[in-house]
Tab-separated table of C-alpha atoms and ligand atoms in Angstrom:
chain	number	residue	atom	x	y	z
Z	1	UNK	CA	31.118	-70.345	82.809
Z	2	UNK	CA	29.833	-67.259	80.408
Z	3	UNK	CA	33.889	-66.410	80.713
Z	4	UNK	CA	34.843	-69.090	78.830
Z	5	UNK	CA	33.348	-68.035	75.526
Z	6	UNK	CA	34.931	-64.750	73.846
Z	7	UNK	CA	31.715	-63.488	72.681
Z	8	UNK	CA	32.731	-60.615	70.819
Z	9	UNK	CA	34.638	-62.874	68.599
Z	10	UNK	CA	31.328	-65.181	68.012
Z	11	UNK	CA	29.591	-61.905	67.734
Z	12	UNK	CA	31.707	-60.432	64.865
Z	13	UNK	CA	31.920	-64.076	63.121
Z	14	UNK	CA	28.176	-63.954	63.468
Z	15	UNK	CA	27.879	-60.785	61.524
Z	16	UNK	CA	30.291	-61.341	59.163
Z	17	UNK	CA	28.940	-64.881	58.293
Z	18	UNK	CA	25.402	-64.537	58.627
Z	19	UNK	CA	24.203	-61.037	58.384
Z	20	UNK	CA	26.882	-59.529	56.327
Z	21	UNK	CA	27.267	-62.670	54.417
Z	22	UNK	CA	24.026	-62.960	53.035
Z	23	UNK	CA	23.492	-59.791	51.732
Z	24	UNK	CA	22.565	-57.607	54.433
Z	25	UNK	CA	23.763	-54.087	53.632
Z	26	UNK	CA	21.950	-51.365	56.194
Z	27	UNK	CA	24.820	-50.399	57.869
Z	28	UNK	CA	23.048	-49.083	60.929
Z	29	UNK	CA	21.670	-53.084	60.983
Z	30	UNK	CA	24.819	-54.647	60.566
Z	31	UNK	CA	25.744	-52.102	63.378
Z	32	UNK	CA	23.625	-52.569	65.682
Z	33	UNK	CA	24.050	-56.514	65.875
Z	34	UNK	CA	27.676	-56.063	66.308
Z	35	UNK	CA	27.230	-54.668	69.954
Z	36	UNK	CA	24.434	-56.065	71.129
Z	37	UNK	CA	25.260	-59.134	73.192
Z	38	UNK	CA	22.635	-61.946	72.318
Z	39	UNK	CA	24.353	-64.627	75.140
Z	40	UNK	CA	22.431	-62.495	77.782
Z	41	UNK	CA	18.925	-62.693	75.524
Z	42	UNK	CA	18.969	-66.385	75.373
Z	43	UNK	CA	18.502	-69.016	78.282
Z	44	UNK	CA	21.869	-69.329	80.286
Z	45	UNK	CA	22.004	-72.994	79.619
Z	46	UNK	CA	22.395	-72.324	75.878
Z	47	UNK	CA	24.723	-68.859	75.898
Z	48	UNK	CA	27.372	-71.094	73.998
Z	49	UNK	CA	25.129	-71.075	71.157
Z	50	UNK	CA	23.502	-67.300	71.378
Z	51	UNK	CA	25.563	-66.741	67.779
Z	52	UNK	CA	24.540	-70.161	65.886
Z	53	UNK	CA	22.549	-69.934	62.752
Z	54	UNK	CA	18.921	-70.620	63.902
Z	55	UNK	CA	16.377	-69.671	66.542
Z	56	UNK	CA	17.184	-71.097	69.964
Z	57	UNK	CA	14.002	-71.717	73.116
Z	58	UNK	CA	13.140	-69.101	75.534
Z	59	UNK	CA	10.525	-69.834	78.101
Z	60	UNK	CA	6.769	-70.229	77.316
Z	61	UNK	CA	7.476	-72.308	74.278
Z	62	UNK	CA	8.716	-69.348	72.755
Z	63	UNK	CA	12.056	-68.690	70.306
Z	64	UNK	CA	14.371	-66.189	69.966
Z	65	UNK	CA	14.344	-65.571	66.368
Z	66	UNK	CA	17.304	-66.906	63.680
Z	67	UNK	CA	20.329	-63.893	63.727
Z	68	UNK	CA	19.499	-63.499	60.046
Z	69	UNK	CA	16.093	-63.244	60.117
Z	70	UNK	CA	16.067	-60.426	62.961
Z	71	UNK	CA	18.428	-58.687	60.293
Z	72	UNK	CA	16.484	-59.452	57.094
Z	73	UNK	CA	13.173	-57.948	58.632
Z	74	UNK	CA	14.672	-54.704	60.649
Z	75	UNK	CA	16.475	-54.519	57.346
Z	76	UNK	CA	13.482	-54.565	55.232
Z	77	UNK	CA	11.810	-51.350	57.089
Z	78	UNK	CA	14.291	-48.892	56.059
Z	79	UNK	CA	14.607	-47.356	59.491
Z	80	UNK	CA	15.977	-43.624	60.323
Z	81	UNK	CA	17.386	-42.425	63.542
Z	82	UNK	CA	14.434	-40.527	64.140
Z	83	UNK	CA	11.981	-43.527	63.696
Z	84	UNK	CA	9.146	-44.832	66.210
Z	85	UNK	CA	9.036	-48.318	65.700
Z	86	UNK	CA	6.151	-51.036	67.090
Z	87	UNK	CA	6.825	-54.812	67.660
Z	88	UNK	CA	4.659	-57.563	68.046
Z	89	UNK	CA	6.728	-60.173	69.303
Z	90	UNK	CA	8.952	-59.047	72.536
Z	91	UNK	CA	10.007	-62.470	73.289
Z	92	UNK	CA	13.583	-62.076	74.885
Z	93	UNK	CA	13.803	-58.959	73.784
Z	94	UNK	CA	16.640	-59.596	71.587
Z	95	UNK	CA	15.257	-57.640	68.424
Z	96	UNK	CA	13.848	-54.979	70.645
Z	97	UNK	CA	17.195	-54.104	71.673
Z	98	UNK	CA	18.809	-54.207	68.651
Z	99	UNK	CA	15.972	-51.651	66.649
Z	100	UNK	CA	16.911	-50.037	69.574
Z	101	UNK	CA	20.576	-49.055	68.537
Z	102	UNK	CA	18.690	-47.991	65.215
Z	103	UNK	CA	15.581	-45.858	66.172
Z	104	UNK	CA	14.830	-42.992	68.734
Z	105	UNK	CA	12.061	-45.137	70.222
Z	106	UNK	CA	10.727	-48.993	70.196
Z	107	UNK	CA	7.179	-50.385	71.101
Z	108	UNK	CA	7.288	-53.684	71.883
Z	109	UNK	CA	3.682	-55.541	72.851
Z	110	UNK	CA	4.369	-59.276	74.067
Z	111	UNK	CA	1.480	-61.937	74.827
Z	112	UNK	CA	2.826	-63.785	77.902
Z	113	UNK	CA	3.470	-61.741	80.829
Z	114	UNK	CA	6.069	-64.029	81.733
Z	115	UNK	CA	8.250	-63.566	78.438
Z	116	UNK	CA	7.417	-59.238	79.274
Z	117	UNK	CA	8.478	-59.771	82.434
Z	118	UNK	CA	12.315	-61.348	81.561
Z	119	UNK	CA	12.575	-58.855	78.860
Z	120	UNK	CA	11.868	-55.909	80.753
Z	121	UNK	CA	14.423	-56.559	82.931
Z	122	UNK	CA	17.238	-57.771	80.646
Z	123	UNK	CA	16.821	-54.668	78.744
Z	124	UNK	CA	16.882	-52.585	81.566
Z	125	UNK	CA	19.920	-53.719	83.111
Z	126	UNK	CA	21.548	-53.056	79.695
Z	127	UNK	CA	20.548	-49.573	80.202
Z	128	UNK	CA	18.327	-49.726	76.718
Z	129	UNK	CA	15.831	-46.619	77.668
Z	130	UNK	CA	14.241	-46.088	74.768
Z	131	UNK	CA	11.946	-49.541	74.002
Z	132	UNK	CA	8.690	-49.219	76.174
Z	133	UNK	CA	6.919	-53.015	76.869
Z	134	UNK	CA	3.509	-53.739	76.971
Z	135	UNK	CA	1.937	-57.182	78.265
Z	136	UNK	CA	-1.190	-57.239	75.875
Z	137	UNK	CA	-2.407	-58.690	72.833
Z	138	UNK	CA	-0.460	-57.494	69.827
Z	139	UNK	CA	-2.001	-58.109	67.279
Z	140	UNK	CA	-4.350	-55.558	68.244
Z	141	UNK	CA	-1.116	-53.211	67.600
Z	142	UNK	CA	-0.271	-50.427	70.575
Z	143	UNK	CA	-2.922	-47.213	69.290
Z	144	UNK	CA	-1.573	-45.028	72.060
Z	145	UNK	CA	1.469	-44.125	70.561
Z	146	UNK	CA	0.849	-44.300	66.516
Z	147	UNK	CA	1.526	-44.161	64.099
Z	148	UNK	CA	4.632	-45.487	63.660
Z	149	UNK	CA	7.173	-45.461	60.983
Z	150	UNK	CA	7.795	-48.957	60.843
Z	151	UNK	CA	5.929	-51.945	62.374
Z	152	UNK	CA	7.630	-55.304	62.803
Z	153	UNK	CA	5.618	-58.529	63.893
Z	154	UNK	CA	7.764	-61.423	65.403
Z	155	UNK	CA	5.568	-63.692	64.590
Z	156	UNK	CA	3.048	-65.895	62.132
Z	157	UNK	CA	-0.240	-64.769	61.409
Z	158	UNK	CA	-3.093	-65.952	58.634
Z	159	UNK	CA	-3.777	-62.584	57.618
Z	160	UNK	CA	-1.977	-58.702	58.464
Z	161	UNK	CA	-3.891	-57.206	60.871
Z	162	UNK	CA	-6.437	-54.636	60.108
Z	163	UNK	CA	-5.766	-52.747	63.660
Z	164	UNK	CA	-1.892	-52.574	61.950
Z	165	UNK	CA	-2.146	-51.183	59.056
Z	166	UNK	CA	-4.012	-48.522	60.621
Z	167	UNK	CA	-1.091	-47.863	63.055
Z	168	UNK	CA	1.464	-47.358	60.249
Z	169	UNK	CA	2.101	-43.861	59.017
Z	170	UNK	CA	1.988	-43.178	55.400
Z	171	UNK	CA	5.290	-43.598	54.520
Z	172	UNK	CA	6.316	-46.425	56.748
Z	173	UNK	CA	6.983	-50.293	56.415
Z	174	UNK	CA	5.552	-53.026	58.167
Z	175	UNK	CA	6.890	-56.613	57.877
Z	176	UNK	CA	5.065	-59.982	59.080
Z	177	UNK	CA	5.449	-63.476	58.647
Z	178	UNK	CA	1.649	-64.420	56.894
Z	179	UNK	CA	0.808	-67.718	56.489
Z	180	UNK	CA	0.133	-70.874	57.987
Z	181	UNK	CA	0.957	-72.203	61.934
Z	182	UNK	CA	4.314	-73.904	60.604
Z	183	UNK	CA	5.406	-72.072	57.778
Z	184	UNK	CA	4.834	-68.769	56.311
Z	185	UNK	CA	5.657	-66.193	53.691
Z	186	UNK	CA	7.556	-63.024	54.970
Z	187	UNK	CA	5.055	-59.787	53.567
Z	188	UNK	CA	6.323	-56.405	53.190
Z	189	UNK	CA	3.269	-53.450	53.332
Z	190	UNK	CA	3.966	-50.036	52.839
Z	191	UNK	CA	1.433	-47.201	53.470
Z	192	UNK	CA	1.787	-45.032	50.233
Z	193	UNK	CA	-1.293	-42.975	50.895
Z	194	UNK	CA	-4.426	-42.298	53.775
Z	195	UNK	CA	-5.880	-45.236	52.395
Z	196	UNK	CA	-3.268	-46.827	50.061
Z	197	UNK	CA	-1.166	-49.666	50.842
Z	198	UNK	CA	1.736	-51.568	48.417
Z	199	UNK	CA	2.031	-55.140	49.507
Z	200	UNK	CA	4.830	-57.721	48.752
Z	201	UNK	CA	5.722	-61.453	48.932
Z	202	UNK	CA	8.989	-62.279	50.126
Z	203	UNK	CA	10.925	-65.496	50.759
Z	204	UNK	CA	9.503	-68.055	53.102
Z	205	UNK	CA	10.169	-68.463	57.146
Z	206	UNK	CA	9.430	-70.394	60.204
Z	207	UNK	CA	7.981	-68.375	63.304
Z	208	UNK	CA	6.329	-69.014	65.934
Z	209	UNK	CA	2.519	-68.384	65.685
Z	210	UNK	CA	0.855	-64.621	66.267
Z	211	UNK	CA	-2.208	-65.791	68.719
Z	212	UNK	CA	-4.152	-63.285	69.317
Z	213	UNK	CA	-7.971	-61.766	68.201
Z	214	UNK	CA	-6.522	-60.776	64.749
Z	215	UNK	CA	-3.946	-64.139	64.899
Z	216	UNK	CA	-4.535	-67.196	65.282
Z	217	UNK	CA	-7.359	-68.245	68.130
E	301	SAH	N1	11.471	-60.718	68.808
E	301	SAH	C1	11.639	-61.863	69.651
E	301	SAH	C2	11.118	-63.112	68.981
E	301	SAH	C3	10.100	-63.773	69.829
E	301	SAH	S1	9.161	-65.055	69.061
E	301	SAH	C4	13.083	-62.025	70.109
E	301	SAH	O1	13.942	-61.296	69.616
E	301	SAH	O2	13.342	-62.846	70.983
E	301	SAH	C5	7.601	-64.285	68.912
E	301	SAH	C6	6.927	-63.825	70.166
E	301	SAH	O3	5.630	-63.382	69.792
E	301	SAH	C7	6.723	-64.875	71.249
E	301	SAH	O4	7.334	-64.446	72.415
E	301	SAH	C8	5.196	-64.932	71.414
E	301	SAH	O5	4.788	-65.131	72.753
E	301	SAH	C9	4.780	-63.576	70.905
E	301	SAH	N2	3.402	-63.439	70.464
E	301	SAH	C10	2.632	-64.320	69.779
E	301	SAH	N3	1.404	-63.796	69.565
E	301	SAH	C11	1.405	-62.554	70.117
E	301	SAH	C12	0.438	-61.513	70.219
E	301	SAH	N4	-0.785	-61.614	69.722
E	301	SAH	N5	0.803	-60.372	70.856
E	301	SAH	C13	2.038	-60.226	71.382
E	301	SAH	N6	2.984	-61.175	71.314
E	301	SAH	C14	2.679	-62.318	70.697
């Protein structure tokens, strides 16, 4: 069935079209989501569309996040090859993988054990070492191994979370959906100091809600 679609052909139009397109221009991004293969992230049932324009289900009630929106936030954080990134939001796993083409090392922190689970083992039969999964609450962050130099949250909170900021290194980026269950603004914080923080109001987004103790209840 999967052999029917060329994928690397979707997967370059994808790029092209919807990262490249509009206005993306990190190469190590654009990069990154030219080699790794989104039809194995999604549900086998919808591989034809793993390079359409939108979010697509995943079990729990979950989404793989819009191409473009995966690129527009790992964009935003201004990664380096040296970078230690955290995730809230492992879902698939899709943007897990792909941060992990772009950084030495990715924490990823997902809420149902089920969604961990899938993820764990996609990404390890890709043979993508270097992103380390917890089953927890994220929005609680992953204190064990900050701070990190950029923070990414997958999903929709009312508020940035306290326990997040704290994880950040000065220096690095953190981007979140804030807002409200159904819609929400896309923030950008950056720790310029110990105990100073630049914050930013981007264009709006759809994700699925953060539910957690510093997320929704
Ligand atoms: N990055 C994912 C997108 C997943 S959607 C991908 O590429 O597929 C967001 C995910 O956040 C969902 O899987 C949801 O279960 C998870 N989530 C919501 N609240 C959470 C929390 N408090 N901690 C960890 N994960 C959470």
């Amino acid at each position: 069935m999967l052999e029917e679609y060329d994928f690397a052909a979707e997967r370059a139009a994808m790029v092209a079209e919807q990262v490249v397109g509009r206005g993306i221009t990190d190469t190590a991004v654009i990069r990154a989501m030219s080699i790794v293969p989104r039809e194995h992230f999604v549900l086998p049932e919808y591989a034809e569309f793993a390079y359409s324009d939108g979010p697509l289900p995943i079990p729990a009630e979950q989404t793989i996040s819009q191409p473009y929106v995966v690129a527009l936030m790992i964009s935003l954080l201004r990664l380096q090859p040296t970078d230690k990134v955290l995730e809230i939001g492992t879902g698939s796993g899709y943007a897990a993988a792909v941060l992990s083409r772009i950084v030495r090392e990715v924490y990823t922190v997902e809420r149902h054990a089920e969604l961990a689970e899938y993820a764990r083992e996609r990404l390890a039969d890709l043979g993508y070492d270097n992103v380390f999964i917890r089953h927890g609450d994220g929005s609680l962050g992953w204190p064990e191994h900050a701070p990190y130099d950029g923070i990414i949250v997958a999903a929709g909170g009312p508020k940035v979370p306290q326990p997040l900021r704290e994880q950040l290194a000065v220096g690095g980026r953190l981007v979140m959906p804030v807002g409200r269950r159904t819609s929400q603004s896309l923030v950008l914080v950056e720790r310029v100091g110990e105990n100073k923080f630049r914050q930013k109001k981007l264009q709006g987004v759809r994700l699925v809600p953060l539910v957690g103790k510093e997320g929704y209840r």
